Short mmCIF file of C-alpha atoms in Angstrom, two decimals:
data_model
loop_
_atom_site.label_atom_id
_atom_site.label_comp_id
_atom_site.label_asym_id
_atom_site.label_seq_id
_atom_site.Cartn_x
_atom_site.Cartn_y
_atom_site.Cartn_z
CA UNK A 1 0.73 1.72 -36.51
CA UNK A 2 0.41 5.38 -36.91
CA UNK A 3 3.68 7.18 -38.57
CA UNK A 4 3.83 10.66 -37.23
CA UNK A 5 0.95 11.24 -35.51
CA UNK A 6 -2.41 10.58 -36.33
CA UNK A 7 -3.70 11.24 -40.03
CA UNK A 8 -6.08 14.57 -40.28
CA UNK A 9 -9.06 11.69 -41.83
CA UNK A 10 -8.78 10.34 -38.52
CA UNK A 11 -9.34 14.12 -36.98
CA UNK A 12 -12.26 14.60 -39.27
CA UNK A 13 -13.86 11.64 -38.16
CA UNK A 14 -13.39 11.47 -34.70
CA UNK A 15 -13.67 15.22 -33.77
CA UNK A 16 -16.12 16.77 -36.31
CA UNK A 17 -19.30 14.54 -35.48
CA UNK A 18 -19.11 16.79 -32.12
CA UNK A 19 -18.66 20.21 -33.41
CA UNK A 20 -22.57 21.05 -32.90
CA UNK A 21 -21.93 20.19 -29.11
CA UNK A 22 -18.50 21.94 -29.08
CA UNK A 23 -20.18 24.77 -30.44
CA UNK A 24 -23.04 24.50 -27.89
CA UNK A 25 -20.95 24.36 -24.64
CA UNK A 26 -18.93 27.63 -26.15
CA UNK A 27 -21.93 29.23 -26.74
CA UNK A 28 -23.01 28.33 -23.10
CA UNK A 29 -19.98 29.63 -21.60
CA UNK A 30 -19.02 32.28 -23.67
CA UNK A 31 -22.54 33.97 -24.11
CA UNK A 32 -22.11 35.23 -27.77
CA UNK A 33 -21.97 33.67 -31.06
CA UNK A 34 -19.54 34.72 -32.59
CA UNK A 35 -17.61 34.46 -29.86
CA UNK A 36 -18.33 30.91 -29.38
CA UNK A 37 -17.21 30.42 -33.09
CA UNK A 38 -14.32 32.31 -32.52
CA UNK A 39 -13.46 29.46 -29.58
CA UNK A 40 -14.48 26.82 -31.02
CA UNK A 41 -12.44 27.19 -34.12
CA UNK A 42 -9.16 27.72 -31.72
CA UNK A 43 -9.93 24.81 -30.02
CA UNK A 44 -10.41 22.42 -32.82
CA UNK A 45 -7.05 23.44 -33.93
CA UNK A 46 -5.32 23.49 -30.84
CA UNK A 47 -7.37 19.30 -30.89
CA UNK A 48 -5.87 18.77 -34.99
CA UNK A 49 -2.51 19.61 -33.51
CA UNK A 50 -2.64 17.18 -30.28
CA UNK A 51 -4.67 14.74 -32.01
CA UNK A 52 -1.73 12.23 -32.18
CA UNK A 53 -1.84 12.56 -27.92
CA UNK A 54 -5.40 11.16 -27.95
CA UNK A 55 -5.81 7.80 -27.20
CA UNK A 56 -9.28 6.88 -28.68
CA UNK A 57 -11.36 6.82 -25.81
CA UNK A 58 -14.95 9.47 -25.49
CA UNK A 59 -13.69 11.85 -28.15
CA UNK A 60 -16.54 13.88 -26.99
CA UNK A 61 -14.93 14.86 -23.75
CA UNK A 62 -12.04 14.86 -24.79
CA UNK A 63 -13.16 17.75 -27.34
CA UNK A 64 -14.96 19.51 -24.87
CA UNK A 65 -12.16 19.78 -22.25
CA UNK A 66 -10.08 21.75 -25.27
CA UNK A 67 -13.12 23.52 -25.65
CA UNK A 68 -13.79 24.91 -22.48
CA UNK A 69 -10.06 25.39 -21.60
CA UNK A 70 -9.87 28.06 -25.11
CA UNK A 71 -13.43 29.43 -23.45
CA UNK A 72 -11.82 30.23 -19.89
CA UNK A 73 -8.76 31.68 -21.00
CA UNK A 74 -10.79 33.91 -23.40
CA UNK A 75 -13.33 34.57 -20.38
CA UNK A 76 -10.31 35.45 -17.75
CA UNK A 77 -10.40 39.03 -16.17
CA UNK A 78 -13.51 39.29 -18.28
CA UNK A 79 -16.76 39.48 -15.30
CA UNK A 80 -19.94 39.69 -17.36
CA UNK A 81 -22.77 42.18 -15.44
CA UNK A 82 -25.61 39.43 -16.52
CA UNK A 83 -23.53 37.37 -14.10
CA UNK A 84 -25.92 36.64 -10.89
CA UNK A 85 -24.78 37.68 -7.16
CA UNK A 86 -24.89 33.56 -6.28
CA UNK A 87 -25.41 32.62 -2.79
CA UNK A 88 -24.62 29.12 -2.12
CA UNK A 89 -25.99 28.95 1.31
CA UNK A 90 -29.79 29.58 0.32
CA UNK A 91 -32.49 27.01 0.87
CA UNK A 92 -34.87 26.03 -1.49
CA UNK A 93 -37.72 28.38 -1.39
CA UNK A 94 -40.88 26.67 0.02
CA UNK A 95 -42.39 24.02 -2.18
CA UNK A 96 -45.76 24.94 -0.96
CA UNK A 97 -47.34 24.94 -4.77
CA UNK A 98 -46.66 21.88 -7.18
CA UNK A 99 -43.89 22.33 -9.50
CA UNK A 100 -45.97 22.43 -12.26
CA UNK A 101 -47.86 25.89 -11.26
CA UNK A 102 -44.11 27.16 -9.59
CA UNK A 103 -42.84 27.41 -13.24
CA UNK A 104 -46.29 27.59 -15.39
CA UNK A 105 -46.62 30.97 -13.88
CA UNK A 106 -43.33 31.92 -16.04
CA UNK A 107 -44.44 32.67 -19.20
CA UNK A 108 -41.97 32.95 -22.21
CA UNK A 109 -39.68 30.18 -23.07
CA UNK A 110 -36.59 32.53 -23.11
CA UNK A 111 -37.07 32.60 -19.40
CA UNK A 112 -35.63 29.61 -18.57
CA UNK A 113 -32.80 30.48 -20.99
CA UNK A 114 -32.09 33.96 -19.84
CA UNK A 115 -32.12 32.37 -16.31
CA UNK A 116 -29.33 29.63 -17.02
CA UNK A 117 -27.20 32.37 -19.00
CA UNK A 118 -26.85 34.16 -15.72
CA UNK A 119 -25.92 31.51 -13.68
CA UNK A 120 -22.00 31.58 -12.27
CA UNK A 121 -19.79 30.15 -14.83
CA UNK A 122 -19.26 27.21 -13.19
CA UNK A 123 -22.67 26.13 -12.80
CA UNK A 124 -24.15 26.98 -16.27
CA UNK A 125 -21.27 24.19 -17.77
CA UNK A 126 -22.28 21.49 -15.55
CA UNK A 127 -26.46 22.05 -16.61
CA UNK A 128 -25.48 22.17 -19.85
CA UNK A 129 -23.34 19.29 -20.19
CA UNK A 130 -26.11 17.53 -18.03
CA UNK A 131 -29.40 18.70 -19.83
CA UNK A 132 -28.27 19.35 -23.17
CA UNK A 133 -25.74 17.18 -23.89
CA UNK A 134 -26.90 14.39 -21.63
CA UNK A 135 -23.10 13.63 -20.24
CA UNK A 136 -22.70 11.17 -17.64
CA UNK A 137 -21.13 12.70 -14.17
CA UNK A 138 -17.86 10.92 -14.66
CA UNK A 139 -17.62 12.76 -18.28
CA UNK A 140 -18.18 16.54 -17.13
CA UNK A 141 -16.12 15.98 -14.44
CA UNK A 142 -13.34 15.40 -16.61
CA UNK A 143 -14.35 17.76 -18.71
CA UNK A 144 -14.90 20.51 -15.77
CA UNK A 145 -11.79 18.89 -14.81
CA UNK A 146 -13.41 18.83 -10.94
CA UNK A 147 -13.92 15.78 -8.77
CA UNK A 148 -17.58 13.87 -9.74
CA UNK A 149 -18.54 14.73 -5.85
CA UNK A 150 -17.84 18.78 -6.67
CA UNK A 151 -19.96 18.11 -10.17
CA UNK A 152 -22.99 16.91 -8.27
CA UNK A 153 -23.06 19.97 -5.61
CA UNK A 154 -22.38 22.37 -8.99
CA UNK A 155 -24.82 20.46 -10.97
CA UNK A 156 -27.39 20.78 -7.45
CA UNK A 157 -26.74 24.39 -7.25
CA UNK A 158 -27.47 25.36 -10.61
CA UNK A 159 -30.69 23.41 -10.38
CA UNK A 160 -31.62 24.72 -7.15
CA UNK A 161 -31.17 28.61 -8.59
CA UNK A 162 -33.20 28.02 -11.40
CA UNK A 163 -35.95 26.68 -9.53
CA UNK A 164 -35.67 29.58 -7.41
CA UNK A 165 -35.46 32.13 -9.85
CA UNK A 166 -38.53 30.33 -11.58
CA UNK A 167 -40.90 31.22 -7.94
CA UNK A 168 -39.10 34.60 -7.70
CA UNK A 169 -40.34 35.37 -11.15
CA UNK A 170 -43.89 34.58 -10.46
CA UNK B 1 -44.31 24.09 5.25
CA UNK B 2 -41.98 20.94 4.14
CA UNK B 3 -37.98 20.79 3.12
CA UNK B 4 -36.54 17.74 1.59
CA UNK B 5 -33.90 15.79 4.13
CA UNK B 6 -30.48 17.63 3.32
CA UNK B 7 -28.58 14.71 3.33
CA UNK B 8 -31.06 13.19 0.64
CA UNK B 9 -30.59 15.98 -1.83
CA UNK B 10 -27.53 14.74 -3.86
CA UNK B 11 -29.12 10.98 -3.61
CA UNK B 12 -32.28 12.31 -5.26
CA UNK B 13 -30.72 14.04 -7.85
CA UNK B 14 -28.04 11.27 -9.01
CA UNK B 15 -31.79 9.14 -9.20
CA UNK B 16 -32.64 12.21 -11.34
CA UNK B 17 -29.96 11.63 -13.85
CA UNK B 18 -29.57 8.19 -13.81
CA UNK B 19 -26.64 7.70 -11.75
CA UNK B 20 -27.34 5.59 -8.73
CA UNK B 21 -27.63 1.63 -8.89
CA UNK B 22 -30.50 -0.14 -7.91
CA UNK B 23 -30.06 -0.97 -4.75
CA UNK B 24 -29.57 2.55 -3.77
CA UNK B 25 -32.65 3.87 -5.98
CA UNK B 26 -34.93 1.55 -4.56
CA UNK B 27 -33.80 2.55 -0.59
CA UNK B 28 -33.88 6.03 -1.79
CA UNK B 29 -37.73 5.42 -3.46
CA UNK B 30 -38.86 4.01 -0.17
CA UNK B 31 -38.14 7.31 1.65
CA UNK B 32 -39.30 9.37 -0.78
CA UNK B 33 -42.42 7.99 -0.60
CA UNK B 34 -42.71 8.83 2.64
CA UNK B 35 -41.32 12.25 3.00
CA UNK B 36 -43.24 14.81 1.14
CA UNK B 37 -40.28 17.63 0.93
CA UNK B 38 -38.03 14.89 -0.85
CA UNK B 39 -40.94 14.01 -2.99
CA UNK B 40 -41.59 17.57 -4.14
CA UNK B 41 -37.91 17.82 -4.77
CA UNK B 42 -37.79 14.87 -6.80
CA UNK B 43 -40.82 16.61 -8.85
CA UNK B 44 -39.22 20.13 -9.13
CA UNK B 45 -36.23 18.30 -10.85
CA UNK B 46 -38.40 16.20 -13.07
CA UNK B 47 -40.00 19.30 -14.39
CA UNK B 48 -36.65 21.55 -14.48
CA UNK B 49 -35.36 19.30 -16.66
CA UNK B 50 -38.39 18.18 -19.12
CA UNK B 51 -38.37 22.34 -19.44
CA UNK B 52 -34.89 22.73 -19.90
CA UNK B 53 -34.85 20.26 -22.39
CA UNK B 54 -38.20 21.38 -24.36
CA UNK B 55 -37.31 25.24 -24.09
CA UNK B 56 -33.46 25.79 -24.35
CA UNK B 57 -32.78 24.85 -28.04
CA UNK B 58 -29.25 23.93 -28.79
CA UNK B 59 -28.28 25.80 -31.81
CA UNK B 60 -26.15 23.69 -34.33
CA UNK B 61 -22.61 25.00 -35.26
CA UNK B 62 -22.32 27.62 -38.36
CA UNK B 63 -22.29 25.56 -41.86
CA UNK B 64 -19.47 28.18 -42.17
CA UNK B 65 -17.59 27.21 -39.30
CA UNK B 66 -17.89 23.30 -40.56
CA UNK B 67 -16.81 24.16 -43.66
CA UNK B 68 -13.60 26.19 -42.33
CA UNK B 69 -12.60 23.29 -40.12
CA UNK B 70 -13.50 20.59 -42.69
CA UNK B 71 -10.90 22.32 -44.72
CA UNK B 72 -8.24 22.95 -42.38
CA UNK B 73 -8.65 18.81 -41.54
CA UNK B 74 -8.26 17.98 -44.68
CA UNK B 75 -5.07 20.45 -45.87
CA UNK B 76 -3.33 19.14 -42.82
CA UNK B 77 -2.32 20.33 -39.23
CA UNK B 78 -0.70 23.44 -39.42
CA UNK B 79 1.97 22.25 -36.37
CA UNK B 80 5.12 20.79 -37.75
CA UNK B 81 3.79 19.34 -40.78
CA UNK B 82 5.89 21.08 -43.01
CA UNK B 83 8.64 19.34 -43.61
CA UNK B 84 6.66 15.91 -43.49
CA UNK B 85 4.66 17.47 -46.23
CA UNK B 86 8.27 18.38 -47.98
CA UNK B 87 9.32 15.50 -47.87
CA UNK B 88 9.11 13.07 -51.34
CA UNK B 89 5.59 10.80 -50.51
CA UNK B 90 6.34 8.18 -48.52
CA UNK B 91 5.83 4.65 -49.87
CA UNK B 92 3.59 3.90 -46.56
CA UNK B 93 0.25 3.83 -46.40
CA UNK B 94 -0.33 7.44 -45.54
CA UNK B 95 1.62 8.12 -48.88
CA UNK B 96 -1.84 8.77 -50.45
CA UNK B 97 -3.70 11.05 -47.85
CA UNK B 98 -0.18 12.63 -48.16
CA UNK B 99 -0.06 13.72 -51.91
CA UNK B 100 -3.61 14.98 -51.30
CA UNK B 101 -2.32 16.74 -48.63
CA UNK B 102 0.71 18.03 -50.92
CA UNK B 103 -2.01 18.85 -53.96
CA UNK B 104 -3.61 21.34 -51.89
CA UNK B 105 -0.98 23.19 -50.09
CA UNK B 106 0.96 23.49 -53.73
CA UNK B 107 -2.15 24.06 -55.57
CA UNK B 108 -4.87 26.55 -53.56
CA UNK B 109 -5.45 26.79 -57.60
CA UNK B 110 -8.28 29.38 -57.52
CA UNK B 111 -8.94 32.95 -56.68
CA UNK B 112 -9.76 33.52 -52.71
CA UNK B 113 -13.70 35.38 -53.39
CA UNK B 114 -13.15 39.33 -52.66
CA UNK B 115 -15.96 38.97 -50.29
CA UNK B 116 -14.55 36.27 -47.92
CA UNK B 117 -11.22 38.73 -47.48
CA UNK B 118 -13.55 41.58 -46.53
CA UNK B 119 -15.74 39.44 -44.07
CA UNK B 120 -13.03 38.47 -42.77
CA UNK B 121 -11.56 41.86 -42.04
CA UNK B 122 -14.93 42.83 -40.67
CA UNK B 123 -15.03 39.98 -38.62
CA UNK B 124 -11.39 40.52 -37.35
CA UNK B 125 -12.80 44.19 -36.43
CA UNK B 126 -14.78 43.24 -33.51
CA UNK B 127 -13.89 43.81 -30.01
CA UNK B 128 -10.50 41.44 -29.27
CA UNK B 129 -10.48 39.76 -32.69
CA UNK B 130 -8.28 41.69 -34.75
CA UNK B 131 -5.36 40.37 -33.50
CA UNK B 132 -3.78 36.96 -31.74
CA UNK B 133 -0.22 37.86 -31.37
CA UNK B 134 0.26 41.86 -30.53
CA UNK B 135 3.13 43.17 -31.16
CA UNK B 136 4.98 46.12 -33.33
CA UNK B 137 7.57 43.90 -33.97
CA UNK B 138 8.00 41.65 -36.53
CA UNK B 139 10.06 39.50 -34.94
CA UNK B 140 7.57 38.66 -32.39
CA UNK B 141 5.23 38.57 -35.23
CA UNK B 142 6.62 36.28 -37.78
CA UNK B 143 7.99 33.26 -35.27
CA UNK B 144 4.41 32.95 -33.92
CA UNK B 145 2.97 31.90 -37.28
CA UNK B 146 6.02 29.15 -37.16
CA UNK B 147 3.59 25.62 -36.12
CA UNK B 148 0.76 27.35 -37.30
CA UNK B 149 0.61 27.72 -40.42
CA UNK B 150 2.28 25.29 -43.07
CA UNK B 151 4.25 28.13 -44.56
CA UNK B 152 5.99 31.15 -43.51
CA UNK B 153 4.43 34.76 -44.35
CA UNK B 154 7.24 37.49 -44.79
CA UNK B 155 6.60 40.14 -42.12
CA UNK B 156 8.17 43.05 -42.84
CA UNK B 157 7.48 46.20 -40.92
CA UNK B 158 6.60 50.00 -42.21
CA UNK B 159 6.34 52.02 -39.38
CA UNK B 160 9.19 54.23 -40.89
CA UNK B 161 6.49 54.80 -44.11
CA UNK B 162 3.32 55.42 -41.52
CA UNK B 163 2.09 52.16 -41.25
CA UNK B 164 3.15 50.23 -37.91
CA UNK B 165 2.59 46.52 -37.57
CA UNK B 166 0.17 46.05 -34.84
CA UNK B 167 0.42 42.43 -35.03
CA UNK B 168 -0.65 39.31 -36.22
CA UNK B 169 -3.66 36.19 -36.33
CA UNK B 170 -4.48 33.59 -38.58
CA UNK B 171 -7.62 33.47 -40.90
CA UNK B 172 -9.35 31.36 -43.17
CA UNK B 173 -9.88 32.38 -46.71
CA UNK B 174 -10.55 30.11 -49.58
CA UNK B 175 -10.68 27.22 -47.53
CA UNK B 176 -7.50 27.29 -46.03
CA UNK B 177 -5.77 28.87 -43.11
CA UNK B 178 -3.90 31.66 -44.14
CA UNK B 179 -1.85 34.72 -42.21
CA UNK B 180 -3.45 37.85 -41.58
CA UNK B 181 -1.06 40.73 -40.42
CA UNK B 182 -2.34 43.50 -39.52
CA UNK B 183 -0.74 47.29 -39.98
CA UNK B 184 -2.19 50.66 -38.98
CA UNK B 185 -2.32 53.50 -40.51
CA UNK B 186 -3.72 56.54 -38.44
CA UNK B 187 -6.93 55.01 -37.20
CA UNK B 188 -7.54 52.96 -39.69
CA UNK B 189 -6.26 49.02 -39.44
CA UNK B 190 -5.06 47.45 -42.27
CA UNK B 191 -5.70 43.73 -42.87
CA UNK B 192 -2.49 41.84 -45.02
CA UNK B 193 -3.67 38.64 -45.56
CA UNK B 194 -1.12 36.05 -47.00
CA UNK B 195 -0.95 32.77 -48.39
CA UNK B 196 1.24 30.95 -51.04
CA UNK B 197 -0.06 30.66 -54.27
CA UNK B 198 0.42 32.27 -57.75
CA UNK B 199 -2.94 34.00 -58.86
CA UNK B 200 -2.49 37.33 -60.28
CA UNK B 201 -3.38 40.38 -57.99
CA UNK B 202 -6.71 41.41 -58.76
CA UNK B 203 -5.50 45.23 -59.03
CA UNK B 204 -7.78 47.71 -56.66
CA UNK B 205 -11.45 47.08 -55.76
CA UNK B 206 -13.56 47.99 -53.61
CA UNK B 207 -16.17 45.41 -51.36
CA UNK B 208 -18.75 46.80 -49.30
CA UNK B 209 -17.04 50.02 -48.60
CA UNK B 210 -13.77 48.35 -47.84
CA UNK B 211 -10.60 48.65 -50.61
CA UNK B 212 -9.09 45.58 -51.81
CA UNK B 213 -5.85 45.86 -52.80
CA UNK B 214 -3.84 42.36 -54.21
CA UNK B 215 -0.20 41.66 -55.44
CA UNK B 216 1.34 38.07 -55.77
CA UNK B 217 5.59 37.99 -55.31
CA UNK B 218 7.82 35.28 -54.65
CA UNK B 219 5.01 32.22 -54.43
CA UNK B 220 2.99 34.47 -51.68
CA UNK B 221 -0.40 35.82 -52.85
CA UNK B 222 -1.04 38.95 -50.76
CA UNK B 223 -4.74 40.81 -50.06
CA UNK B 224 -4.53 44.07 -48.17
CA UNK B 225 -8.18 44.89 -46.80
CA UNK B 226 -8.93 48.32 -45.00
CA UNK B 227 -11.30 51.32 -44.92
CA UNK B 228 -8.73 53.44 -45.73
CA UNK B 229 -9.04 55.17 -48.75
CA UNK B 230 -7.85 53.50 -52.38
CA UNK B 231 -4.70 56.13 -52.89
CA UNK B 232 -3.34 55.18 -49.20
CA UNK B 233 -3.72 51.46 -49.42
CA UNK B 234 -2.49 51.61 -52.55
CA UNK B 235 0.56 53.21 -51.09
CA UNK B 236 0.92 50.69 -48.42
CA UNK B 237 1.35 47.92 -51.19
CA UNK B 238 3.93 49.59 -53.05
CA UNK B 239 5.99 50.32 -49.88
CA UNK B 240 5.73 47.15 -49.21
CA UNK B 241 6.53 45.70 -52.19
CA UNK B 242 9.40 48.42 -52.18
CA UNK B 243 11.14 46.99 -48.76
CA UNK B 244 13.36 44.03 -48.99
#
């Protein structure tokens, strides 16, 4: 039985084994170090202060929602340049060469990087809560806060523009 | 020139990541084996991802950042705390992690390092950072620290002696969160950082081309940071010190 609210040990324990990937997903959105460290220390105060509303279950998204909610509301009214024209509607471009020799022929490993940082917002989360943090659907959507159906057609799109940008490169 | 089956894209991918049972992976393998564009599909994703995983390097978070929020875990949740932390230890079983809690917030005991008040006046200088709450008037200012911060800074405003309050954010110095309000004078900003505590004002000094200026008065210790020069900042302490 917890007094008044939760005691901070508790906060340490549960919430800081996740900062790395709290500080990941705000670099990811926001683009900019310092910027991420700006959001990610909001957000883990904004979590200390509702950690008594948490009720134990996948701290990780839990963290990450708060995370990504401090990242948006930084981001809004800000459009970034580096941020693609997206067009949902294209096709895969034509498979005709293995996969292997589509993306050997892109030389540099900050290629692939530079590519996912200009992906749409929206995309870029859902690859990076699917590729580098290895989340489950169910856990980015809730932490997208979108349906798992719209998190599979994100995390599709996303794909489908880097593999595109990877032939248009070569 | 072959396309995977549109309705099979989704399917393939949720094999990708592991999502689909095995039922519906093995009716999904036995078309793929059979339709080339799904196939290639199925490869492009398989190599997107060993790539994606090999190449894009998750940095870890600052040691400084831990360190900051280690701290600020372990002095206690700025948000309504303060009277719980008033409050004579409790003989429950949080009385303990309590009186820790109490230790601290009484006793921040040493001297904040010169060079963490200027960093963090540097930092605050970038783009958007210098301020969370903007406003010129410190009654905007002062109430937004309330459930932030387990005490309350005095905000006092000089705009009358040439130095209007621009506004107001928090920052962490020493380990601990403390309030940073910041003033103006011409074009330069002033950084006020405040925090309770007892240790004597270090006089004026200068850090990496920035002035330091400190005074401690009634439990508050108080660190004015700026590039303004040492006669002017100097000023702006004993004005403030001056006002009731």
């Amino acid at each position: 039985m917890k007094p008044a609210g939760a005691p901070d040990a508790d906060f340490a324990r549960v919430a800081l084994p996740h900062l790395d990937a709290a500080f990941n997903l705000a670099r990811w959105l926001m683009r900019d170090p310092v910027a991420a460290e700006d959001v990610v220390q909001d957000a883990m105060l904004r979590a200390m202060r509702f950690f008594s509303g948490f009720r134990g279950e996948n701290p990780r998204a839990w963290l990450l929602q708060i995370v990504r909610t401090t990242a948006y509301s930084r981001l809004a009214g800000v459009r970034d340049a580096r941020e693609a024209a997206f067009d949902p509607a294209a096709e895969l471009a034509d498979p005709a060469d293995t996969p292997e020799v589509v993306l050997q022929r892109v030389e540099g490993e900050a290629v692939l990087a530079t590519a996912l940082a200009a992906l749409p917002t929206e995309l870029r989360e859902c690859l990076v809560l699917r590729e580098l943090e290895e989340m489950s659907y169910r856990d980015i959507a809730r932490v997208t806060e979108v349906p798992i159906g719209t998190v599979m057609s994100r995390l599709f799109r996303a794909r489908e523009a880097l593999l595109r940008h990877g032939k248009t490169l070569a | 020139m072959t396309q995977c089956c549109p309705d099979k894209r989704l399917l393939i991918q949720a094999h990708h990541d592991g999502e689909l049972d095995a039922a519906a992976s093995a009716a999904l393998m036995a078309h793929v084996a059979e339709c080339p564009g799904c196939a290639a599909l199925q490869a492009e994703l398989a190599v997107l991802s060993r790539r994606l995983r090999a190449e894009v390097v998750a940095e870890p978070a600052p040691e400084t950042l831990r360190r900051r929020l280690t701290a600020a875990a372990a002095v206690g949740r700025p948000a309504n705390d303060t009277r719980r932390l008033a409050r004579p230890i409790a003989s429950f079983g949080v009385g303990a992690l309590l009186a820790a809690s109490l230790v601290l917030v009484l006793m921040p005991g040493r001297e904040a390092p010169m060079d963490e008040l200027v960093a963090g006046h540097v930092r605050a200088l970038q783009p958007g950072h210098l301020t969370d709450v903007l406003s010129t008037d410190q009654h905007t200012v002062k109430p937004w620290f309330d459930g932030r911060l387990d005490f309350a800074p005095p905000v006092k405003d000089l705009a009358a002696q040439g130095f209007p309050l621009v506004g107001g954010r928090l920052d962490y110095i020493g380990n601990r969160a403390v309030a940073a309000l910041v003033y103006r004078r011409d074009r330069h900003p002033i950084d006020l950082f405040v925090w309770p505590g007892t240790e004597p004002g270090p006089g004026a000094r200068v850090r990496q081309g920035y002035n330091v200026e400190g005074w401690t008065e009634g439990g508050m210790v108080f660190r004015a940071v700026s590039d303004l020069d040492a006669a002017d900042l100097a000023a702006f302490g004993r004005m403030w010190r001056a006002l009731p």
